Coordinates of C-alpha atoms and ligand atoms in Angstrom, one line a residue:
M1071 CA -21.2 11.7 -12.5
D1072 CA -18.2 10.3 -10.6
R1073 CA -14.6 10.9 -11.9
E1074 CA -14.4 7.3 -13.2
G1075 CA -17.7 7.8 -15.1
Q1076 CA -16.3 11.0 -16.6
R1077 CA -13.1 9.3 -17.7
M1078 CA -15.1 6.7 -19.6
K1079 CA -16.5 9.4 -21.9
T1080 CA -15.6 9.0 -25.5
T1081 CA -13.6 11.6 -27.2
D1082 CA -16.4 13.3 -29.1
Q1083 CA -17.9 14.3 -25.8
L1084 CA -15.0 16.6 -25.0
D1085 CA -14.7 20.1 -26.3
P1086 CA -12.0 21.0 -28.8
T1087 CA -8.8 21.9 -27.0
I1088 CA -5.5 23.5 -27.8
F1089 CA -2.8 22.7 -25.3
V1090 CA 0.0 25.3 -25.5
I1091 CA 3.2 24.4 -23.7
F1092 CA 5.7 27.1 -23.0
G1093 CA 9.0 25.2 -22.6
G1094 CA 7.8 22.8 -25.2
A1095 CA 11.3 21.6 -26.0
G1096 CA 12.2 21.1 -22.4
D1097 CA 12.5 18.2 -20.0
L1098 CA 9.1 18.4 -18.3
T1099 CA 7.3 18.3 -21.7
W1100 CA 9.4 15.4 -22.8
R1101 CA 9.3 13.4 -19.6
K1102 CA 5.9 14.1 -18.2
L1103 CA 3.5 16.2 -20.2
V1104 CA 3.5 14.6 -23.6
P1105 CA 3.7 11.1 -22.3
A1106 CA 0.7 11.9 -20.1
L1107 CA -1.3 13.4 -23.0
F1108 CA -0.3 10.5 -25.2
D1109 CA -1.6 8.0 -22.5
L1110 CA -4.8 10.0 -22.3
S1111 CA -5.2 9.5 -26.0
Q1112 CA -4.7 5.8 -25.6
D1113 CA -7.5 5.8 -23.0
R1114 CA -9.7 7.8 -25.5
S1115 CA -9.7 10.6 -23.0
L1116 CA -8.7 13.4 -25.4
P1117 CA -11.0 15.4 -27.5
E1118 CA -11.1 14.6 -31.2
K1119 CA -10.3 18.2 -32.0
F1120 CA -7.1 18.4 -30.1
A1121 CA -3.7 20.1 -30.7
I1122 CA -0.5 20.5 -28.7
I1123 CA 1.5 23.7 -29.6
A1124 CA 5.0 23.5 -28.1
V1125 CA 6.5 27.0 -27.8
D1126 CA 10.2 27.4 -27.2
R1127 CA 13.2 29.5 -28.0
I1128 CA 15.3 26.9 -29.9
K1129 CA 15.1 26.4 -33.6
L1130 CA 13.2 23.2 -34.3
G1131 CA 10.7 22.0 -36.8
D1132 CA 7.5 19.9 -36.3
A1133 CA 9.3 16.8 -37.4
A1134 CA 12.3 17.2 -35.1
L1135 CA 10.1 18.0 -32.1
R1136 CA 7.8 15.0 -32.8
H1137 CA 10.9 12.7 -33.1
R1138 CA 12.1 13.9 -29.7
L1139 CA 8.7 13.6 -28.1
H1140 CA 8.3 10.1 -29.5
D1141 CA 11.4 9.1 -27.6
G1142 CA 10.0 10.5 -24.4
V1143 CA 6.8 8.6 -24.9
N1144 CA 8.7 5.4 -25.5
Q1145 CA 10.5 5.9 -22.2
F1146 CA 7.7 7.2 -20.0
S1147 CA 4.4 6.1 -21.3
R1148 CA 2.6 3.6 -19.0
F1149 CA 1.7 1.7 -22.1
G1150 CA 5.4 1.1 -22.9
K1151 CA 6.9 1.8 -26.3
A1152 CA 4.5 3.4 -28.7
K1153 CA 4.1 1.4 -31.9
A1154 CA 4.8 3.4 -35.1
A1155 CA 1.2 3.2 -36.2
V1156 CA -0.1 4.4 -32.9
W1157 CA 2.5 7.2 -32.6
N1158 CA 1.7 8.3 -36.2
Q1159 CA -1.9 8.9 -35.3
F1160 CA -0.9 11.1 -32.3
A1161 CA 2.1 12.9 -33.8
P1162 CA 0.1 15.2 -36.3
H1163 CA -1.6 16.8 -33.3
V1164 CA 1.8 18.2 -32.2
H1165 CA 3.0 21.5 -33.6
Y1166 CA 6.1 23.6 -32.9
Q1167 CA 6.0 27.4 -32.6
P1168 CA 9.5 28.9 -32.1
G1169 CA 9.6 32.2 -30.2
D1170 CA 11.1 34.2 -27.3
F1171 CA 8.8 34.2 -24.3
K1172 CA 9.5 37.9 -23.8
K1173 CA 8.6 39.1 -27.3
P1174 CA 5.0 40.2 -28.1
S1175 CA 5.6 38.7 -31.7
T1176 CA 5.7 35.2 -30.1
Y1177 CA 2.2 35.7 -28.7
A1178 CA 0.9 37.2 -31.9
A1179 CA 2.1 34.2 -33.8
L1180 CA 0.7 31.8 -31.2
G1181 CA -2.7 33.5 -31.4
G1182 CA -2.6 33.2 -35.2
L1183 CA -1.9 29.5 -35.0
C1184 CA -4.7 28.9 -32.5
T1185 CA -7.1 30.8 -34.7
K1186 CA -6.0 28.9 -37.8
L1187 CA -6.6 25.6 -36.0
E1188 CA -10.0 26.7 -34.8
K1189 CA -10.9 27.7 -38.4
Q1190 CA -9.8 24.3 -39.7
W1191 CA -12.0 22.6 -37.0
G1192 CA -14.9 25.0 -37.5
A1193 CA -15.1 25.3 -33.7
K1194 CA -13.9 27.5 -30.8
A1195 CA -11.4 25.6 -28.7
H1196 CA -10.4 25.8 -25.1
R1197 CA -6.9 27.2 -24.9
I1198 CA -4.7 25.9 -22.1
F1199 CA -1.4 27.7 -21.5
Y1200 CA 1.0 25.5 -19.6
M1201 CA 4.1 27.1 -18.1
A1202 CA 6.7 24.3 -18.3
T1203 CA 9.5 26.9 -18.1
P1204 CA 12.1 27.8 -15.5
P1205 CA 10.3 29.7 -12.7
S1206 CA 11.9 33.0 -13.8
M1207 CA 9.4 33.0 -16.6
F1208 CA 6.3 32.5 -14.4
G1209 CA 6.0 36.2 -13.8
E1210 CA 6.5 37.1 -17.4
I1211 CA 4.4 34.8 -19.6
P1212 CA 1.0 35.7 -18.0
K1213 CA 1.7 39.4 -18.6
Y1214 CA 2.4 38.8 -22.3
L1215 CA -0.6 36.5 -22.6
G1216 CA -2.7 39.2 -21.1
R1217 CA -1.4 42.0 -23.3
A1218 CA -2.0 39.8 -26.4
G1219 CA -5.6 39.3 -25.4
L1220 CA -5.1 35.6 -25.0
A1221 CA -6.3 35.5 -21.4
R1222 CA -9.5 37.4 -22.0
D1223 CA -12.0 34.6 -22.5
R1224 CA -12.8 33.6 -19.0
E1225 CA -14.4 30.4 -20.0
F1226 CA -12.1 29.2 -22.8
A1227 CA -8.6 30.4 -21.6
R1228 CA -6.7 28.7 -18.7
I1229 CA -3.2 28.9 -17.4
V1230 CA -1.3 26.1 -15.6
I1231 CA 1.6 26.7 -13.3
E1232 CA 3.8 24.3 -11.5
K1233 CA 5.5 24.7 -8.2
P1234 CA 7.6 26.5 -7.0
I1235 CA 4.8 29.1 -6.6
G1236 CA 7.2 31.7 -5.2
Y1237 CA 10.2 31.4 -3.0
D1238 CA 8.6 32.7 0.1
L1239 CA 5.4 34.4 1.1
E1240 CA 6.3 37.8 -0.5
S1241 CA 7.3 36.3 -3.8
A1242 CA 4.3 34.0 -3.8
R1243 CA 2.0 37.0 -3.3
A1244 CA 3.8 38.9 -6.1
L1245 CA 3.4 35.9 -8.5
N1246 CA -0.3 35.5 -7.6
A1247 CA -0.8 39.2 -8.2
V1248 CA 0.8 38.9 -11.7
L1249 CA -1.4 36.0 -12.5
A1250 CA -4.5 37.8 -11.2
A1251 CA -3.7 40.8 -13.3
S1252 CA -4.5 38.8 -16.5
F1253 CA -6.5 35.8 -15.4
E1254 CA -9.4 35.2 -13.0
E1255 CA -8.7 32.8 -10.2
S1256 CA -11.0 30.3 -11.8
Q1257 CA -8.7 30.3 -14.9
I1258 CA -5.6 29.5 -12.9
F1259 CA -4.5 25.9 -12.2
R1260 CA -1.6 25.6 -9.8
I1261 CA -0.3 22.1 -10.0
D1262 CA 0.9 20.0 -7.0
H1263 CA 1.4 16.7 -8.6
Y1264 CA 0.9 14.9 -5.3
L1265 CA -2.8 15.8 -5.6
G1266 CA -3.0 13.8 -8.8
K1267 CA -1.9 10.6 -7.1
E1268 CA -4.6 8.0 -6.7
T1269 CA -3.7 7.2 -3.1
V1270 CA -3.7 10.9 -2.2
Q1271 CA -7.2 11.3 -3.7
N1272 CA -8.2 8.1 -1.9
I1273 CA -7.6 9.9 1.5
L1274 CA -10.8 11.8 0.9
A1275 CA -12.6 8.6 -0.3
F1276 CA -11.4 6.7 2.7
R1277 CA -12.3 9.3 5.2
F1278 CA -15.6 10.5 3.9
A1279 CA -17.1 7.6 1.9
N1280 CA -17.0 5.3 4.9
P1281 CA -18.8 5.8 8.2
L1282 CA -16.3 3.7 10.1
F1283 CA -13.3 6.0 10.7
E1284 CA -14.7 9.5 10.7
P1285 CA -16.3 9.3 14.2
I1286 CA -12.9 8.4 15.7
W1287 CA -10.9 10.8 13.5
N1288 CA -10.2 13.2 16.3
R1289 CA -8.2 14.1 19.4
R1290 CA -10.3 11.7 21.6
Y1291 CA -9.0 8.6 19.8
I1292 CA -5.9 9.7 17.9
D1293 CA -2.7 10.2 19.8
Y1294 CA -0.5 11.6 17.0
V1295 CA -0.1 11.6 13.2
T1296 CA 3.1 11.3 11.2
I1297 CA 3.5 12.2 7.6
T1298 CA 6.6 10.8 5.9
V1299 CA 7.8 11.4 2.4
A1300 CA 11.1 9.6 2.2
E1301 CA 13.2 9.4 -1.0
T1302 CA 16.3 7.3 -1.7
V1303 CA 17.3 9.6 -4.6
G1304 CA 19.6 12.5 -4.1
V1305 CA 19.2 15.8 -6.1
E1306 CA 20.1 14.0 -9.3
H1307 CA 20.6 16.5 -12.1
R1308 CA 18.7 19.3 -10.3
G1309 CA 21.4 20.6 -8.0
G1310 CA 21.3 24.1 -9.5
Y1311 CA 17.6 24.4 -8.6
Y1312 CA 17.6 22.5 -5.4
D1313 CA 20.5 24.3 -3.8
H1314 CA 18.4 27.5 -3.8
A1315 CA 15.3 25.7 -2.6
G1316 CA 15.9 22.9 0.0
A1317 CA 13.5 20.4 1.5
L1318 CA 11.2 22.9 3.1
R1319 CA 10.5 24.8 -0.1
D1320 CA 10.7 21.8 -2.4
M1321 CA 8.6 19.3 -0.5
V1322 CA 7.1 20.6 2.8
Q1323 CA 5.4 23.9 1.5
N1324 CA 3.5 21.9 -1.1
H1325 CA 3.3 18.1 -1.0
L1326 CA 3.5 17.6 2.8
M1327 CA 1.1 20.5 3.5
Q1328 CA -1.3 19.2 1.0
L1329 CA -1.3 15.7 2.6
L1330 CA -1.7 17.4 6.0
C1331 CA -4.8 19.3 4.7
L1332 CA -6.4 16.1 3.4
V1333 CA -5.8 14.2 6.6
A1334 CA -6.9 17.0 9.0
M1335 CA -9.7 18.8 7.1
E1336 CA -13.4 18.8 8.1
P1337 CA -15.8 16.8 5.9
M1338 CA -16.8 18.7 2.7
V1339 CA -20.5 19.4 2.1
S1340 CA -20.3 18.7 -1.6
F1341 CA -17.6 17.7 -4.1
E1342 CA -17.4 21.3 -5.5
A1343 CA -13.8 22.4 -6.1
D1344 CA -14.1 25.5 -3.8
E1345 CA -15.9 23.7 -1.1
I1346 CA -13.0 21.2 -0.8
R1347 CA -10.4 23.9 -1.1
N1348 CA -12.1 26.0 1.6
K1349 CA -12.0 23.0 4.0
K1350 CA -8.3 22.5 3.2
V1351 CA -7.3 26.1 3.7
D1352 CA -9.1 26.1 7.0
V1353 CA -6.5 23.6 8.2
L1354 CA -3.7 25.9 7.3
H1355 CA -5.4 28.8 9.0
A1356 CA -5.8 26.7 12.2
A1357 CA -2.1 25.5 12.2
R1358 CA -0.6 27.0 15.3
P1359 CA 1.9 29.7 14.3
I1360 CA 5.5 29.0 15.3
H1361 CA 7.3 31.8 16.9
R1362 CA 10.8 32.3 15.4
D1363 CA 12.4 31.7 18.8
A1364 CA 10.6 28.4 19.1
V1365 CA 11.8 27.0 15.8
P1366 CA 14.6 24.8 17.2
K1367 CA 11.9 23.0 19.3
C1368 CA 9.6 22.5 16.3
A1369 CA 11.8 22.0 13.3
V1370 CA 15.0 20.0 12.5
R1371 CA 17.0 20.3 9.3
G1372 CA 19.6 18.0 7.9
Q1373 CA 21.9 17.5 5.0
Y1374 CA 23.3 14.2 3.8
G1375 CA 26.9 13.4 3.7
A1376 CA 28.5 10.5 1.7
G1377 CA 27.1 7.1 2.5
N1378 CA 25.3 4.1 0.8
T1379 CA 21.8 4.0 -0.7
S1380 CA 20.2 1.0 -2.4
G1381 CA 23.4 -0.9 -2.0
K1382 CA 25.5 1.7 -3.8
K1383 CA 28.0 4.3 -2.6
A1384 CA 26.4 7.8 -2.7
P1385 CA 28.3 11.1 -2.7
G1386 CA 27.5 13.7 -0.1
Y1387 CA 25.1 16.5 -1.1
R1388 CA 27.9 19.0 -1.3
E1389 CA 29.7 16.8 -3.9
E1390 CA 26.6 16.7 -6.1
P1391 CA 26.8 18.6 -9.5
G1392 CA 25.4 22.2 -9.2
V1393 CA 25.7 22.3 -5.4
A1394 CA 27.9 24.8 -3.6
P1395 CA 30.8 23.0 -1.8
D1396 CA 29.9 24.8 1.5
S1397 CA 26.1 24.6 0.9
A1398 CA 23.8 25.2 3.9
T1399 CA 20.8 23.9 2.1
E1400 CA 18.7 21.3 3.9
T1401 CA 18.0 18.0 2.2
F1402 CA 16.0 16.8 5.2
A1403 CA 13.3 18.6 7.2
A1404 CA 11.2 17.4 10.1
L1405 CA 8.5 19.5 11.8
K1406 CA 6.1 19.3 14.6
L1407 CA 2.9 21.2 14.4
F1408 CA -0.5 21.5 16.1
I1409 CA -3.9 22.4 14.6
D1410 CA -5.8 24.6 16.9
N1411 CA -9.4 23.5 16.5
W1412 CA -11.9 21.3 18.3
R1413 CA -11.0 18.2 16.3
W1414 CA -7.2 18.3 16.7
Q1415 CA -6.3 20.4 19.7
D1416 CA -3.0 19.2 21.2
V1417 CA -2.6 16.3 18.8
P1418 CA 0.9 16.5 17.4
F1419 CA 1.4 16.2 13.6
Y1420 CA 4.9 15.2 12.8
L1421 CA 6.1 15.8 9.2
R1422 CA 9.4 14.7 7.7
T1423 CA 10.9 14.4 4.3
G1424 CA 14.4 13.8 3.1
K1425 CA 16.6 12.8 0.2
R1426 CA 18.9 9.8 0.4
L1427 CA 17.0 8.1 3.1
P1428 CA 17.2 4.3 3.3
Q1429 CA 13.8 3.6 1.7
Q1430 CA 11.4 5.3 -0.6
A1431 CA 8.1 5.7 1.2
S1432 CA 5.3 8.3 1.3
E1433 CA 3.0 7.4 4.2
V1434 CA 0.5 8.9 6.6
S1435 CA 0.4 7.1 9.9
I1436 CA -2.5 7.6 12.3
Q1437 CA -1.5 6.4 15.7
F1438 CA -4.6 5.7 17.9
R1439 CA -4.6 6.1 21.6
A1440 CA -4.1 3.2 24.0
V1441 CA -7.3 1.5 25.3
P1442 CA -8.6 3.5 28.3
H1443 CA -8.4 0.5 30.6
Q1444 CA -6.2 -2.6 30.1
S1445 CA -8.4 -5.5 31.3
F1446 CA -6.2 -8.4 30.0
P1447 CA -3.7 -10.0 32.4
P1448 CA -0.3 -8.5 32.1
E1449 CA 1.3 -11.6 30.5
A1450 CA -1.4 -11.5 27.8
S1451 CA -0.4 -8.1 26.6
L1452 CA 3.4 -8.4 26.3
G1453 CA 4.4 -6.5 23.1
W1454 CA 0.9 -4.9 23.1
Q1455 CA 0.6 -1.9 20.7
P1456 CA -2.2 0.6 20.2
S1457 CA -3.9 0.4 16.8
R1458 CA -2.3 2.2 13.9
L1459 CA -3.6 3.0 10.5
V1460 CA -1.2 3.6 7.6
L1461 CA -2.2 5.3 4.4
S1462 CA 0.6 4.3 2.1
I1463 CA 0.9 6.6 -0.9
Q1464 CA 3.9 5.1 -2.6
P1465 CA 5.7 3.0 -3.7
V1466 CA 3.1 0.6 -2.6
E1467 CA -0.4 1.9 -2.9
G1468 CA -2.7 0.9 -0.1
I1469 CA -3.9 1.0 3.5
V1470 CA -2.8 -1.1 6.5
L1471 CA -4.7 -1.3 9.8
G1472 CA -2.6 -2.7 12.6
F1473 CA -4.5 -4.0 15.6
Q1474 CA -4.3 -6.6 18.4
A1475 CA -5.4 -10.2 17.9
K1476 CA -5.4 -13.3 20.1
Y1477 CA -2.4 -15.5 19.5
P1478 CA -3.6 -19.1 18.9
G1479 CA -3.3 -21.4 21.9
A1480 CA -4.8 -22.2 25.3
K1481 CA -3.5 -19.1 26.9
M1482 CA -4.8 -15.6 26.3
Q1483 CA -2.0 -13.8 24.5
L1484 CA -2.3 -10.8 22.3
R1485 CA -0.2 -10.0 19.3
P1486 CA -0.2 -7.2 16.7
V1487 CA -1.5 -8.1 13.3
D1488 CA -2.3 -6.2 10.1
M1489 CA -5.3 -5.9 7.8
R1490 CA -4.2 -4.8 4.4
F1491 CA -5.8 -3.2 1.3
N1492 CA -3.5 -3.0 -1.7
Y1493 CA -4.6 -1.2 -4.9
R1494 CA -2.9 -3.7 -7.2
D1495 CA -4.7 -6.7 -5.6
S1496 CA -8.1 -5.1 -5.3
F1497 CA -8.5 -3.3 -8.6
A1498 CA -7.6 -4.7 -12.0
A1499 CA -7.4 -1.1 -13.5
P1500 CA -3.9 0.4 -13.4
S1501 CA -3.4 3.8 -11.7
P1502 CA -2.9 6.6 -14.2
D1503 CA 0.1 8.8 -13.7
A1504 CA -0.6 11.9 -11.6
Y1505 CA -0.1 14.1 -14.6
E1506 CA -2.7 12.3 -16.6
T1507 CA -5.3 13.0 -13.9
L1508 CA -4.3 16.6 -13.6
L1509 CA -4.1 17.4 -17.3
W1510 CA -7.4 15.8 -17.8
D1511 CA -8.9 17.8 -15.0
V1512 CA -7.6 21.0 -16.5
M1513 CA -9.2 20.1 -19.8
K1514 CA -12.5 19.4 -17.9
N1515 CA -12.1 22.8 -16.1
D1516 CA -12.2 21.0 -12.7
A1517 CA -10.0 22.8 -10.2
T1518 CA -10.6 20.4 -7.3
L1519 CA -7.1 19.0 -7.3
F1520 CA -5.3 22.4 -7.8
M1521 CA -4.0 24.9 -5.3
R1522 CA -5.8 28.1 -4.9
A1523 CA -3.9 31.4 -4.3
D1524 CA -5.0 31.7 -0.7
Q1525 CA -3.9 28.1 0.1
V1526 CA -0.5 28.6 -1.4
E1527 CA 0.0 31.8 0.6
A1528 CA -1.3 30.3 3.9
A1529 CA 1.2 27.4 3.6
W1530 CA 4.0 29.9 3.0
Q1531 CA 2.8 32.0 5.9
W1532 CA 3.0 29.1 8.3
L1533 CA 6.5 28.2 7.2
M1534 CA 8.0 31.7 7.1
P1535 CA 9.3 31.7 10.7
V1536 CA 11.1 28.4 10.1
L1537 CA 12.5 29.7 6.8
G1538 CA 13.5 32.9 8.5
A1539 CA 15.2 31.2 11.4
W1540 CA 17.1 28.8 9.2
Q1541 CA 18.2 31.6 7.0
I1542 CA 19.8 33.7 9.7
T1543 CA 21.4 30.9 11.6
A1544 CA 23.8 28.9 9.4
P1545 CA 23.8 25.2 10.4
S1546 CA 27.0 24.3 12.2
D1547 CA 26.8 20.6 11.8
F1548 CA 26.1 20.0 8.1
P1549 CA 26.4 17.3 6.7
N1550 CA 24.6 15.8 9.7
Y1551 CA 23.3 12.5 8.4
A1552 CA 24.9 9.9 6.1
A1553 CA 23.2 9.0 2.9
G1554 CA 21.2 5.8 3.5
T1555 CA 20.2 6.7 7.1
W1556 CA 16.9 8.1 8.4
G1557 CA 18.2 11.7 8.8
P1558 CA 19.7 13.5 11.8
E1559 CA 19.4 12.1 15.3
E1560 CA 17.8 15.5 16.3
A1561 CA 14.6 14.5 14.5
Q1562 CA 13.9 12.1 17.4
G1563 CA 14.0 15.1 19.7
L1564 CA 10.8 16.6 18.1
L1565 CA 8.8 13.6 19.3
A1566 CA 6.9 13.6 22.6
E1567 CA 7.6 10.8 25.0
G1568 CA 6.3 7.5 23.8
H1569 CA 6.0 8.7 20.2
S1570 CA 8.1 7.4 17.4
W1571 CA 8.7 7.9 13.7
P1572 CA 7.2 4.7 12.3
R1573 CA 9.0 2.4 10.0
P1574 CA 7.6 2.5 6.5
T1575 CA 5.1 -0.3 6.3
E1576 CA 5.7 -3.1 4.0
L1577 CA 2.3 -3.5 2.5
T1578 CA 3.3 -6.5 0.4
G1579 CA 5.3 -8.5 2.8
A1580 CA 5.4 -9.3 6.4
R1581 CA 4.8 -6.4 8.7
A1582 CA 7.9 -4.3 9.2
K1583 CA 9.4 -4.7 12.6
K1584 CA 7.9 -2.0 14.7
G1585 CA 9.9 0.6 16.5
K1586 CA 11.9 3.6 15.7
S1587 CA 13.1 3.9 12.2
S1588 CA 16.4 5.6 13.0
Ligands
LIG2815 C1 9.0 17.2 -6.7 C2 10.3 17.6 -6.0 O1 8.0 18.1 -6.6 O2 8.6 16.0 -6.1 C3 11.4 16.6 -6.1 O3 10.8 18.8 -6.6 C4 10.9 15.3 -5.6 O4 12.5 17.0 -5.4 C5 9.6 14.9 -6.3 O5 11.8 14.3 -5.9 C6 8.9 13.7 -5.6 O6 7.8 13.3 -6.4 P1 7.4 11.8 -6.5 O7 6.2 11.8 -7.3 O8 8.5 11.1 -7.1 O9 7.2 11.4 -5.0

């Protein structure tokens, strides 16, 4: 049955589930997890026998927690404010369990509460342990769960972990080892929320559910690929975390590498989770290693200074709360990489991401090669451009194919035009939030959209020379781009002659003027 078909299932077809959230009084629970679970309940996609147990250190009762979560739902649910009657149906499913994450008594009490609920229901429940805590707890909670016997049931116990999965290759391996000591790999769900986005999942559908593009999806027809994840926001209230991470760890190691895998992977034989994940990890294994000495030629970093974004003055990164005044952390990263296999040999993949850029846009751009022979008269092909396919992930969700067409008139003149697909226009159904998709998949025990240990480690492995080189050589020119610009000039230097960073495509309006974006 397809994913949509599964989503239509009524609640009584889903197994009883207890959703335990460590960090249940925290921001992620309030902003993302509970609004997503609430929205699933509105879509009748939660089991009838369902409970959320929020575990946290602070003293709080069920009523106070529910009040707080109601506020989060009102702000973040895609259904808007929750009417009292609707919320009152959902709220009794939420329970609070106070406790220190590093005390065995917390886990004993938690186990007791789970058993009590199961007795009330007269049914064994799937128990999902979600770590919505600071990363320092990621290595601790699994151990305590293991010792308390809560990880033992391979079929019914699952653990969910968010990025950052480690800080580098070594720490990622260590964390994976801690997880593996208590849980089987099949019980571990590592979230990269990009994989829950409709448009990211659609990359697979577009490539492998249509016979049109796959035959030309290779070095013979594709000149180069760019992957851009541009944000207008700065570090917001997360300076403390971000200043120890930077763009490479925060965005490239996970979101951009995941996009790369989906664009470059070989066709899967079936829709089995491990089949797809095998194909993705093959891409990372084929990524040409960067020698540390070659890093300056393959990677560019930047940090924003004061400027303007979205018509407002923006402070420089070093002035943001929680950021060191002499911080060397990058808020922009651009990379060039090659995938050494038959399909992609010598096709450059350019990746870039940054904060405080002029426009929010996550896009994959496939630039096709020029026609092998130009048979039109020179005056016909003024302004001629090779075809380009843009998979736009956000904010606009859709696909644009740019190609040449004859301009109306007696003369033969060619002009670039666009063919557009836009989710909003084509489908009446709204896209669920990425967390809805991912939480629902955890409940269904479907790991397709989650990162496997070897994939996380392969992504770190590829990035380590860049991380290492950037760590030992302090940047001398930070801040090197103003807020509201497209990053440091040096990012142009990564591009081969004739290549350019594309301007984010305006799917809804007229085609953006072509050319370099910075
Ligand atoms: C998170 C990063 O993983 O993704 C943030 O930590 C970033 O720094 C965010 O802003 C972007 O996600 P989205 O869904 O808003 O594109």
